[in-house]
Short mmCIF file of C-alpha atoms and ligand atoms in Angstrom, two decimals:
data_model
loop_
_atom_site.label_atom_id
_atom_site.label_comp_id
_atom_site.label_asym_id
_atom_site.label_seq_id
_atom_site.Cartn_x
_atom_site.Cartn_y
_atom_site.Cartn_z
CA MET A 1 3.21 7.96 25.85
CA ARG A 2 3.82 6.63 22.65
CA SER A 3 6.69 7.31 20.21
CA VAL A 4 6.31 7.52 16.51
CA THR A 5 7.72 8.05 13.28
CA ILE A 6 5.87 8.47 9.82
CA LEU A 7 7.45 8.06 7.02
CA GLY A 8 5.55 9.99 3.84
CA ALA A 9 4.14 12.06 6.34
CA THR A 10 2.68 14.32 3.10
CA GLY A 11 0.47 11.34 1.11
CA SER A 12 -2.66 10.63 1.82
CA VAL A 13 -2.48 8.06 4.25
CA GLY A 14 0.26 10.15 6.15
CA ALA A 15 -2.12 13.09 6.67
CA SER A 16 -4.52 10.41 7.79
CA THR A 17 -2.14 9.18 10.39
CA VAL A 18 -1.14 13.23 11.17
CA ASP A 19 -4.76 13.71 11.81
CA LEU A 20 -5.31 10.77 14.05
CA ILE A 21 -2.50 11.93 16.18
CA LYS A 22 -3.03 16.22 16.39
CA ARG A 23 -6.48 14.68 17.92
CA GLU A 24 -4.79 12.30 20.87
CA LYS A 25 -1.31 14.82 21.47
CA GLN A 26 -1.32 13.60 24.83
CA ARG A 27 -0.94 10.06 23.90
CA PHE A 28 1.48 10.33 20.94
CA ARG A 29 5.26 12.26 20.60
CA VAL A 30 6.52 12.46 17.19
CA GLU A 31 9.65 11.68 16.22
CA ALA A 32 10.58 12.28 12.86
CA VAL A 33 8.41 13.22 9.62
CA THR A 34 9.03 12.47 6.24
CA ALA A 35 8.61 13.11 2.89
CA ASP A 36 9.57 13.56 -1.11
CA SER A 37 10.21 16.94 -1.56
CA LYS A 38 7.43 18.87 -0.94
CA ALA A 39 9.47 20.69 1.97
CA THR A 40 7.04 23.61 3.02
CA GLU A 41 4.03 20.97 3.60
CA LEU A 42 6.33 18.42 5.32
CA ALA A 43 7.11 21.62 7.48
CA GLN A 44 3.95 22.30 8.53
CA VAL A 45 3.24 18.74 9.65
CA ALA A 46 6.34 19.14 11.79
CA ARG A 47 5.56 21.63 13.59
CA ASP A 48 2.04 20.70 13.92
CA VAL A 49 2.73 17.64 15.69
CA GLY A 50 5.78 18.91 17.28
CA ALA A 51 8.17 16.90 15.86
CA ARG A 52 12.10 16.13 16.55
CA LEU A 53 13.14 15.99 12.75
CA ALA A 54 11.84 16.67 9.45
CA VAL A 55 13.33 15.00 6.53
CA VAL A 56 13.18 15.13 2.75
CA ALA A 57 14.26 12.60 0.53
CA ASP A 58 14.98 15.17 -2.10
CA PRO A 59 18.40 16.79 -1.53
CA ALA A 60 17.16 19.80 -3.48
CA ALA A 61 14.18 20.27 -1.17
CA TYR A 62 16.41 20.78 2.18
CA THR A 63 16.90 24.45 2.03
CA GLU A 64 13.32 24.78 1.63
CA LEU A 65 12.87 22.58 4.65
CA LYS A 66 15.26 24.52 6.39
CA ASN A 67 13.96 27.75 5.96
CA ALA A 68 10.31 26.44 6.26
CA LEU A 69 11.82 25.32 9.62
CA SER A 70 13.31 28.55 11.15
CA GLY A 71 12.72 29.06 14.75
CA SER A 72 10.82 25.92 15.28
CA GLY A 73 14.30 23.93 16.91
CA ILE A 74 13.26 21.07 14.60
CA GLU A 75 16.01 19.62 13.14
CA ALA A 76 16.26 19.23 9.36
CA ALA A 77 17.46 16.87 6.86
CA ALA A 78 17.33 15.19 3.14
CA GLY A 79 18.77 12.56 1.54
CA ALA A 80 18.10 8.75 1.02
CA ASP A 81 20.33 8.23 3.90
CA ALA A 82 18.77 10.59 6.09
CA LEU A 83 15.65 8.93 5.38
CA ASP A 84 16.53 5.63 6.85
CA GLU A 85 18.40 7.41 9.48
CA ALA A 86 15.06 8.83 10.29
CA ALA A 87 13.42 5.64 10.45
CA ALA A 88 16.16 4.11 12.57
CA ARG A 89 15.60 6.29 15.24
CA PRO A 90 14.10 5.17 18.29
CA ALA A 91 10.34 5.67 17.65
CA ASP A 92 7.75 2.73 19.45
CA TRP A 93 5.41 2.71 16.02
CA VAL A 94 6.18 3.65 12.39
CA MET A 95 3.82 4.42 10.15
CA ALA A 96 5.37 2.77 6.78
CA ALA A 97 3.48 5.30 3.78
CA ILE A 98 6.28 5.98 1.25
CA SER A 99 4.26 5.23 -2.27
CA GLY A 100 6.46 2.62 -4.24
CA ALA A 101 9.20 0.20 -3.79
CA VAL A 102 11.51 3.04 -2.81
CA GLY A 103 9.82 2.57 0.61
CA LEU A 104 11.40 -0.67 0.99
CA LYS A 105 15.08 0.44 2.77
CA PRO A 106 13.88 3.12 5.14
CA THR A 107 10.98 0.55 6.58
CA MET A 108 13.60 -2.25 6.64
CA ALA A 109 15.49 0.20 8.96
CA ALA A 110 12.77 0.34 11.47
CA ILE A 111 12.31 -3.13 10.65
CA GLU A 112 15.66 -4.00 12.11
CA ARG A 113 15.64 -2.49 15.11
CA GLY A 114 12.10 -4.19 15.84
CA ALA A 115 9.92 -1.20 15.71
CA THR A 116 6.12 -1.75 15.75
CA VAL A 117 5.68 -1.37 11.87
CA ALA A 118 2.17 -0.30 10.84
CA LEU A 119 2.58 -0.95 6.85
CA ALA A 120 0.75 0.74 4.22
CA ASN A 121 3.53 0.38 1.76
CA LYS A 122 2.52 -2.52 -0.26
CA GLU A 123 5.10 -2.13 -2.48
CA CYS A 124 7.61 -3.22 -0.45
CA LEU A 125 6.34 -6.73 0.71
CA VAL A 126 5.88 -7.53 -3.15
CA CYS A 127 9.02 -6.22 -3.91
CA ALA A 128 10.93 -8.39 -1.35
CA GLY A 129 7.57 -10.08 0.79
CA SER A 130 9.66 -13.28 2.30
CA LEU A 131 12.88 -11.44 3.21
CA PHE A 132 10.69 -8.70 4.87
CA MET A 133 8.70 -11.11 6.86
CA ARG A 134 11.66 -13.15 7.65
CA ARG A 135 13.74 -10.01 9.04
CA ALA A 136 11.02 -9.08 11.08
CA ALA A 137 10.33 -12.32 12.52
CA ALA A 138 14.54 -12.31 13.39
CA THR A 139 14.46 -8.87 15.11
CA GLY A 140 11.24 -9.41 16.55
CA ALA A 141 9.67 -6.50 14.86
CA THR A 142 5.73 -6.23 14.76
CA VAL A 143 4.56 -5.60 11.69
CA LEU A 144 0.54 -3.87 11.30
CA PRO A 145 -1.76 -4.06 8.21
CA VAL A 146 -2.53 -0.74 7.62
CA ASP A 147 -4.05 -1.18 4.13
CA SER A 148 -7.87 -1.89 5.05
CA GLU A 149 -8.33 -5.32 3.30
CA HIS A 150 -5.36 -6.68 5.26
CA ASN A 151 -6.50 -4.57 8.39
CA ALA A 152 -9.63 -6.60 8.49
CA ILE A 153 -8.11 -9.94 7.90
CA PHE A 154 -5.81 -8.99 10.72
CA GLN A 155 -8.99 -8.10 12.65
CA ALA A 156 -11.34 -11.32 11.38
CA LEU A 157 -8.27 -13.77 12.39
CA GLY A 158 -8.93 -12.51 15.91
CA ALA A 159 -12.06 -14.62 15.91
CA GLY A 160 -10.77 -18.24 15.76
CA ARG A 161 -7.61 -20.12 15.50
CA ARG A 162 -5.12 -19.80 12.60
CA GLU A 163 -4.90 -23.61 11.90
CA ASP A 164 -8.59 -23.77 11.80
CA VAL A 165 -8.76 -20.63 8.75
CA ARG A 166 -9.76 -22.20 5.14
CA ARG A 167 -9.34 -19.14 3.12
CA ILE A 168 -9.42 -15.65 2.95
CA ILE A 169 -11.19 -13.40 0.71
CA LEU A 170 -10.06 -9.52 0.33
CA THR A 171 -12.26 -7.11 -1.54
CA ALA A 172 -12.37 -4.75 -3.91
CA SER A 173 -14.20 -1.68 -5.07
CA GLY A 174 -14.03 -2.62 -9.16
CA GLY A 175 -12.55 0.82 -9.67
CA PRO A 176 -13.99 3.61 -11.46
CA PHE A 177 -14.16 1.32 -14.65
CA ARG A 178 -15.82 -1.74 -12.69
CA THR A 179 -19.00 -1.23 -14.96
CA TRP A 180 -17.04 -0.15 -18.57
CA THR A 181 -16.96 -2.26 -21.50
CA GLN A 182 -13.31 -3.08 -22.86
CA ALA A 183 -13.70 -0.90 -25.64
CA GLN A 184 -14.57 2.37 -23.02
CA ILE A 185 -11.35 0.98 -21.07
CA ARG A 186 -9.15 0.80 -23.87
CA SER A 187 -9.38 4.47 -23.84
CA ALA A 188 -9.25 5.57 -20.41
CA THR A 189 -7.99 9.02 -19.44
CA ILE A 190 -5.59 9.87 -16.55
CA GLU A 191 -8.41 11.98 -15.21
CA GLN A 192 -10.89 9.55 -15.52
CA ALA A 193 -8.62 6.65 -14.07
CA LEU A 194 -7.70 8.67 -10.80
CA ARG A 195 -11.35 9.19 -9.95
CA HIS A 196 -11.29 6.46 -7.70
CA PRO A 197 -15.94 6.10 -6.76
CA ASN A 198 -15.12 5.09 -2.87
CA TRP A 199 -11.49 6.28 -1.84
CA SER A 200 -9.16 9.14 -1.56
CA MET A 201 -5.44 8.04 -2.26
CA GLY A 202 -2.34 9.10 -3.68
CA PRO A 203 -1.92 8.80 -7.44
CA LYS A 204 -0.42 5.74 -7.71
CA ILE A 205 -2.53 3.37 -5.81
CA SER A 206 -5.47 5.25 -7.26
CA ILE A 207 -4.14 3.92 -11.31
CA ASP A 208 -3.70 0.86 -9.61
CA SER A 209 -7.07 0.79 -8.16
CA ALA A 210 -8.38 1.54 -12.06
CA THR A 211 -6.27 -1.20 -13.65
CA MET A 212 -7.07 -3.58 -10.49
CA MET A 213 -3.29 -4.22 -10.08
CA ASN A 214 -3.99 -3.26 -6.58
CA LYS A 215 -5.50 -5.55 -5.88
CA GLY A 216 -2.93 -7.88 -7.63
CA LEU A 217 -0.37 -6.60 -5.09
CA GLU A 218 -2.90 -6.97 -2.04
CA LEU A 219 -2.93 -10.51 -3.21
CA ILE A 220 0.62 -10.52 -2.83
CA GLU A 221 0.73 -8.34 0.10
CA ALA A 222 -1.77 -11.11 1.81
CA TYR A 223 0.41 -13.55 1.27
CA HIS A 224 3.00 -12.71 2.96
CA LEU A 225 1.26 -10.93 6.06
CA PHE A 226 -0.62 -14.25 6.92
CA ALA A 227 1.16 -16.99 5.57
CA LEU A 228 -0.88 -18.24 3.18
CA LYS A 229 -0.75 -20.13 0.19
CA ALA A 230 -1.77 -18.11 -2.93
CA GLY A 231 -5.13 -20.82 -3.48
CA GLU A 232 -6.36 -19.71 -0.05
CA ILE A 233 -6.61 -16.06 -0.97
CA ASP A 234 -9.87 -14.93 -3.07
CA ILE A 235 -11.01 -11.81 -4.56
CA LEU A 236 -14.59 -10.52 -4.32
CA VAL A 237 -15.42 -7.53 -5.90
CA HIS A 238 -17.85 -5.13 -3.71
CA PRO A 239 -18.68 -1.81 -5.19
CA GLN A 240 -19.80 -0.04 -1.71
CA SER A 241 -16.36 -0.62 -0.07
CA VAL A 242 -18.02 -1.31 3.35
CA VAL A 243 -16.92 -5.20 3.65
CA HIS A 244 -13.23 -4.78 3.41
CA GLY A 245 -12.24 -8.53 4.06
CA LEU A 246 -13.20 -11.79 5.43
CA VAL A 247 -11.93 -14.99 6.92
CA GLU A 248 -13.90 -18.68 6.15
CA PHE A 249 -13.08 -20.94 8.91
CA ARG A 250 -13.18 -24.38 9.01
CA ASP A 251 -16.93 -24.68 10.21
CA GLY A 252 -18.11 -22.73 7.75
CA SER A 253 -18.07 -19.32 9.66
CA VAL A 254 -17.27 -15.98 7.72
CA VAL A 255 -16.20 -13.39 10.07
CA ALA A 256 -15.82 -10.34 8.23
CA GLN A 257 -14.57 -6.61 9.49
CA LEU A 258 -16.80 -3.51 8.09
CA GLY A 259 -16.40 0.30 8.34
CA ALA A 260 -17.26 3.30 6.35
CA PRO A 261 -14.34 3.42 3.42
CA ASP A 262 -11.84 5.79 5.49
CA MET A 263 -8.33 5.08 5.90
CA ARG A 264 -8.66 6.65 9.40
CA ILE A 265 -10.22 3.61 10.71
CA PRO A 266 -7.40 0.98 9.85
CA ILE A 267 -4.55 3.72 10.88
CA ALA A 268 -6.43 4.30 14.17
CA HIS A 269 -6.62 0.35 15.00
CA CYS A 270 -2.75 0.27 14.18
CA LEU A 271 -1.87 3.21 16.39
CA ALA A 272 -3.48 2.10 19.25
CA TRP A 273 -3.38 -1.52 18.65
CA PRO A 274 -3.27 -3.59 20.88
CA LYS A 275 -6.00 -1.43 22.57
CA ARG A 276 -8.43 0.77 20.81
CA ILE A 277 -8.86 4.73 20.53
CA ASP A 278 -11.92 6.89 19.34
CA GLY A 279 -11.86 7.46 15.84
CA PRO A 280 -12.88 10.19 13.81
CA ALA A 281 -14.32 8.12 10.61
CA PRO A 282 -18.24 8.85 9.30
CA ARG A 283 -20.03 6.07 11.69
CA LEU A 284 -21.64 3.04 9.20
CA ASP A 285 -25.02 3.57 8.85
CA LEU A 286 -26.26 0.33 7.17
CA ALA A 287 -30.05 1.06 6.97
CA GLN A 288 -29.31 4.26 4.68
CA ILE A 289 -26.56 2.48 2.62
CA ARG A 290 -29.21 -0.78 2.32
CA ASP A 291 -27.53 -2.40 -0.27
CA LEU A 292 -24.12 -4.15 -0.62
CA THR A 293 -23.31 -6.30 -3.45
CA PHE A 294 -20.78 -8.63 -4.72
CA GLU A 295 -19.24 -9.93 -7.72
CA ALA A 296 -16.42 -11.94 -9.43
CA PRO A 297 -13.66 -10.07 -10.68
CA ASP A 298 -13.50 -9.99 -13.98
CA THR A 299 -9.57 -10.90 -15.64
CA VAL A 300 -10.38 -10.24 -19.02
CA ARG A 301 -11.15 -6.53 -18.33
CA PHE A 302 -8.93 -6.57 -16.29
CA PRO A 303 -5.58 -8.52 -17.17
CA ALA A 304 -3.45 -6.85 -14.35
CA LEU A 305 -4.80 -9.10 -11.61
CA ALA A 306 -4.28 -11.91 -13.71
CA LEU A 307 -0.61 -11.14 -14.03
CA ALA A 308 -0.30 -10.79 -10.67
CA ARG A 309 -1.61 -13.93 -9.24
CA ARG A 310 0.65 -15.99 -12.12
CA ALA A 311 3.82 -13.72 -10.63
CA LEU A 312 2.23 -15.07 -7.19
CA GLU A 313 2.32 -18.48 -8.18
CA ALA A 314 5.59 -18.13 -10.30
CA GLY A 315 7.09 -17.28 -6.66
CA GLY A 316 11.32 -16.07 -7.10
CA ALA A 317 11.53 -12.25 -7.97
CA ALA A 318 8.22 -12.47 -10.16
CA PRO A 319 6.85 -10.30 -7.92
CA THR A 320 9.59 -7.67 -7.50
CA VAL A 321 9.65 -7.32 -11.43
CA LEU A 322 6.13 -6.92 -11.86
CA ASN A 323 5.78 -4.65 -9.08
CA ALA A 324 8.80 -2.32 -10.39
CA ALA A 325 7.30 -2.70 -14.00
CA ASN A 326 4.53 -1.78 -12.76
CA GLU A 327 5.96 1.77 -11.51
CA VAL A 328 7.06 2.17 -14.24
CA ALA A 329 3.94 2.03 -16.56
CA VAL A 330 1.53 3.78 -13.69
CA GLY A 331 4.29 6.80 -14.48
CA ALA A 332 4.61 6.40 -18.04
CA PHE A 333 0.49 6.32 -18.24
CA ILE A 334 0.23 9.40 -15.99
CA ALA A 335 3.06 11.07 -18.29
CA GLY A 336 0.68 10.43 -20.77
CA ARG A 337 3.40 8.20 -22.66
CA ILE A 338 0.95 5.59 -23.02
CA GLY A 339 -2.45 4.62 -22.83
CA PHE A 340 -4.53 2.94 -20.04
CA PRO A 341 -4.29 -0.90 -21.71
CA SER A 342 -0.51 -0.31 -21.96
CA ILE A 343 0.27 -0.87 -18.14
CA ALA A 344 -0.94 -4.41 -18.22
CA ALA A 345 0.71 -4.85 -21.15
CA LEU A 346 3.90 -3.48 -20.34
CA VAL A 347 4.13 -5.33 -17.24
CA GLU A 348 3.38 -8.21 -19.13
CA ALA A 349 5.94 -7.69 -21.63
CA THR A 350 8.35 -6.96 -18.46
CA LEU A 351 8.10 -10.24 -17.18
CA GLU A 352 8.36 -11.95 -20.43
CA ALA A 353 12.02 -10.23 -20.73
CA ALA A 354 12.97 -10.73 -17.40
CA THR A 355 11.69 -14.38 -18.12
CA VAL A 356 13.92 -14.80 -20.99
CA ARG A 357 17.10 -13.34 -19.03
CA GLY A 358 16.91 -15.43 -16.49
CA LEU A 359 16.26 -13.24 -13.57
CA LEU A 360 13.07 -14.53 -11.94
CA GLY A 361 14.92 -16.63 -9.19
CA GLU A 362 14.73 -15.84 -5.78
CA PRO A 363 16.82 -13.03 -4.23
CA ALA A 364 19.30 -13.72 -2.06
CA GLY A 365 18.81 -10.85 0.40
CA ILE A 366 16.87 -7.26 0.40
CA GLU A 367 20.27 -5.60 -1.71
CA ALA A 368 19.30 -8.64 -4.26
CA ALA A 369 16.34 -7.61 -4.62
CA LEU A 370 16.41 -4.23 -4.90
CA ALA A 371 18.91 -5.01 -7.79
CA VAL A 372 16.16 -6.93 -9.43
CA ASP A 373 13.43 -4.15 -9.21
CA HIS A 374 16.42 -1.65 -10.57
CA ILE A 375 17.57 -3.58 -13.31
CA ALA A 376 13.38 -4.54 -14.29
CA ARG A 377 12.74 -1.08 -14.21
CA SER A 378 15.39 -0.38 -16.85
CA LEU A 379 13.98 -3.58 -18.81
CA ALA A 380 10.46 -2.16 -18.98
CA ARG A 381 11.76 1.54 -19.81
CA ASP A 382 13.64 0.38 -22.50
CA LEU A 383 10.91 -1.95 -23.96
CA LEU A 384 8.96 1.51 -23.86
CA SER A 385 11.34 3.40 -25.44
CA GLU A 386 11.34 0.32 -27.97
CA ASN A 387 7.69 1.10 -28.37
CA ALA A 388 7.55 -2.35 -28.19
CA VAL A 389 4.11 -1.99 -26.38
CA LYS A 390 1.64 -0.58 -28.51
CA ALA A 391 0.70 2.59 -26.72
CA SER A 392 -3.02 2.93 -27.47
P1 NDP B 1 0.90 9.97 -1.88
O1 NDP B 1 1.57 9.64 -2.80
O2 NDP B 1 -0.54 10.23 -1.05
O3 NDP B 1 2.23 9.67 -0.58
C1 NDP B 1 3.43 8.91 -0.69
C2 NDP B 1 4.11 9.58 -0.14
O4 NDP B 1 5.53 9.48 0.12
C3 NDP B 1 4.29 11.47 0.56
O5 NDP B 1 4.78 11.61 1.73
C4 NDP B 1 5.73 11.44 -0.66
O6 NDP B 1 6.17 12.95 -0.50
C5 NDP B 1 6.60 10.31 -0.06
N1 NDP B 1 7.75 9.76 -1.56
C6 NDP B 1 6.99 9.64 -2.35
N2 NDP B 1 8.41 9.56 -3.01
C7 NDP B 1 9.32 9.14 -2.22
C8 NDP B 1 10.36 8.96 -2.35
N3 NDP B 1 11.05 8.82 -3.49
N4 NDP B 1 11.46 8.82 -1.67
C9 NDP B 1 10.88 9.62 -0.35
N5 NDP B 1 9.32 9.77 -0.03
C10 NDP B 1 8.66 9.53 -1.04
O7 NDP B 1 0.46 8.19 -1.47
P2 NDP B 1 -0.68 7.30 -0.66
O8 NDP B 1 -0.79 7.82 0.91
O9 NDP B 1 -1.99 6.90 -1.47
O10 NDP B 1 0.30 6.17 -0.29
C11 NDP B 1 1.03 5.60 0.19
C12 NDP B 1 1.46 3.83 0.43
O11 NDP B 1 0.12 3.53 0.93
C13 NDP B 1 1.39 3.42 -0.75
O12 NDP B 1 2.33 1.84 -0.84
C14 NDP B 1 -0.13 2.68 -0.92
O13 NDP B 1 0.08 1.73 -1.96
C15 NDP B 1 -0.44 2.41 0.22
N6 NDP B 1 -2.23 2.51 0.59
C16 NDP B 1 -2.68 3.98 0.73
C17 NDP B 1 -3.84 3.88 0.53
C18 NDP B 1 -4.40 4.91 0.64
O14 NDP B 1 -5.47 5.31 1.32
N7 NDP B 1 -3.90 6.16 0.24
C19 NDP B 1 -4.79 2.55 1.12
C20 NDP B 1 -4.14 1.35 1.27
C21 NDP B 1 -2.76 1.43 1.08
P3 NDP B 1 5.68 13.86 -1.71
O15 NDP B 1 4.91 14.62 -1.14
O16 NDP B 1 6.90 15.19 -0.84
O17 NDP B 1 5.85 13.33 -2.92
MG1 MG B 2 -6.49 -2.08 0.21
#
C-alpha cells in the first residue's frame, strides 16, 4: 500500500487524482489533502478518501473546515505553515497540484524529505527550476512529470539512451484563439479565453493556454525536468491534443506518447510508476479521430511564447520574473482590469523594469527566488496602477 498526499486536492488536477485514488482504495492510503479556501469541498474530499489530515491555506476558512469534518476523526489545520507541514508528513507520494508559485514552498517540503513528487505545478519550476532540481538530486527525491506533455516526454525517453536524444517536441493545442486574427484576439473576453477546446482545467492555466504562455512555461519546465539546452526543445501546434510529446533520437527515430486529452492518464502513470494501473480515461480511437494535424506556433499573435523563450535564454531570475508578472497579469485579466493583449504586454514591461533594477541575477536559494518573485509582483502591480501598460 502506498501512502499519498494531495496538495491542491480541490482543483482540477486534484479532482482527477482523487478520482483515481477512489477507484483503487486498496492500493492507496491518504495522509493529507490541502486546499486554499474551499473548506467544505476539501472536507468532502478528505472524507471520501479517508485522509488523516485536511489543511486550508487560508486561516479564515479554518472554522468551516473544522465544522465540516466534525465526527470524522480527520485532523483539521490552517495557514501557510500547516500547508508546509502537511507536505512534510511522511507520505511516499505527493501530488503537487497547487496553482501558482505559492505552491513552491509546500512542494519543497516534500522534496526536502526525499519523497516521490508528482509535479503538476509548473510555476514552481519556472520560478526556481535549477534550485528545485538541485535539491531533488541532493535529497534523493523523485520528480515525476504530471503535465501531459512532460509526462509524454518522460515516457518516450524510455525508448533510448539519454545521450542519443537530439531534441524533444512539446505539442500545444493552440488554445481557443488558434484560428483567430490578431484583431479578434485583441478584444477576446474572459469567457472566450476560459473556453479551452480540448482540456478542462483550472482558470489560471486556461488563460495561460489562451495566451500560449502555458507553452512558454512548459518550455522552461522541460528545460529543468530533462536537463536540456533551450535549443533542444521545440514547440509544435497540434489542435487535436492526441500526441502529447515527442522525442527525436540521433538515428532519426521519433518516439511519441499519445492518449485522449484526459489528465487521469498522466496522473495514473505517475501514481503507479514504475508500474501501470488500469485507467478510466476514454480509449484512443484513431480511426474515429482520423486526422491529426500539426502547424508551427505563431509568436506574432501569441507573443507570450517568445517572451518565455527569451526569459529561458536570458537565464538567471528572468523566468522567475516572467512567471510572477504573468500571475499578476492573469489575475488582472480575470478581474476585468486589463484586456487580453495586456497580459503579455505587462509581462514584457515587468521584465524590462526588472532588468533596469538589476533583478535578473541567478537567485542563490529558494528564499532568494521567492524574494525576486515578490518584487516582480509589486513591479507588475505598480505598472498596472500607473496604467503604464495599455489596457485594451
Ligand atoms: P485549480 O485552480 O483547478 O486548482 C488549484 C488548487 O490549488 C486548488 O486546490 C486550490 O484550492 C489550491 N490553491 C490555490 N491557491 C492556493 C494558495 N494560495 N495556497 C494553497 N492552495 C492554493 O488548478 P489546476 O488543477 O488546473 O492546476 C494546478 C497546477 O497544475 C497548476 O500549476 C497548473 O499549471 C498545473 N497543471 C494543470 C493541468 C490541468 O489539466 N488542470 C494540466 C497540467 C498542469 P481552492 O480550491 O481552495 O482554491
Ligand atoms: Mg501541459
